[in-house]
């Protein structure tokens, strides 16, 4: 797996020596694997690695277990937001609200730490996004999936399933 991630990193120019990287850590298998990969790549790329977790408070006890697990891995950057209430206040879906809250948190940390943001999107997520975009009737210009790199967001697992 590590060699495939290195190949993806090199192919898309996702990392440079001396980079700082914030791993978006949900507590699930993909993001935990991503954090592990970055720990393995730390010396090769001379990385400063941070992990950040946000609890949306949508999944009750399961979300709290994820938060507690992430506290073990990243004590410093943990945030809890009442997304259901915030979504109602903003009159948007919980999914959109959660995404907005998540990326605002990661962007804030990215600016503070001068770091890239690494998400654990995989080839499966990429295919799902493409199918969703086709199903909703996206035009050819809108027909896309998840890019390996967008601004300061990198996705080193994007070619792995």
PDB file of C-alpha atoms in Angstrom, residues 130-143:
ATOM      1  CA  UNK A 130     -18.766  10.379 -10.536  1.00  0.00           C
ATOM      2  CA  UNK A 131     -21.894   8.171 -10.543  1.00  0.00           C
ATOM      3  CA  UNK A 132     -23.724  10.700  -8.360  1.00  0.00           C
ATOM      4  CA  UNK A 133     -22.788  13.509 -10.754  1.00  0.00           C
ATOM      5  CA  UNK A 134     -24.004  11.468 -13.743  1.00  0.00           C
ATOM      6  CA  UNK A 135     -27.268  10.617 -11.951  1.00  0.00           C
ATOM      7  CA  UNK A 136     -27.988  14.244 -11.163  1.00  0.00           C
ATOM      8  CA  UNK A 137     -27.545  15.111 -14.840  1.00  0.00           C
ATOM      9  CA  UNK A 138     -24.242  16.939 -14.802  1.00  0.00           C
ATOM     10  CA  UNK A 139     -23.137  18.410 -18.117  1.00  0.00           C
ATOM     11  CA  UNK A 140     -19.806  17.450 -19.630  1.00  0.00           C
ATOM     12  CA  UNK A 141     -18.142  20.386 -17.883  1.00  0.00           C
ATOM     13  CA  UNK A 142     -19.697  19.376 -14.556  1.00  0.00           C
ATOM     14  CA  UNK A 143     -19.026  15.689 -15.070  1.00  0.00           C
TER      15      UNK A 143
END
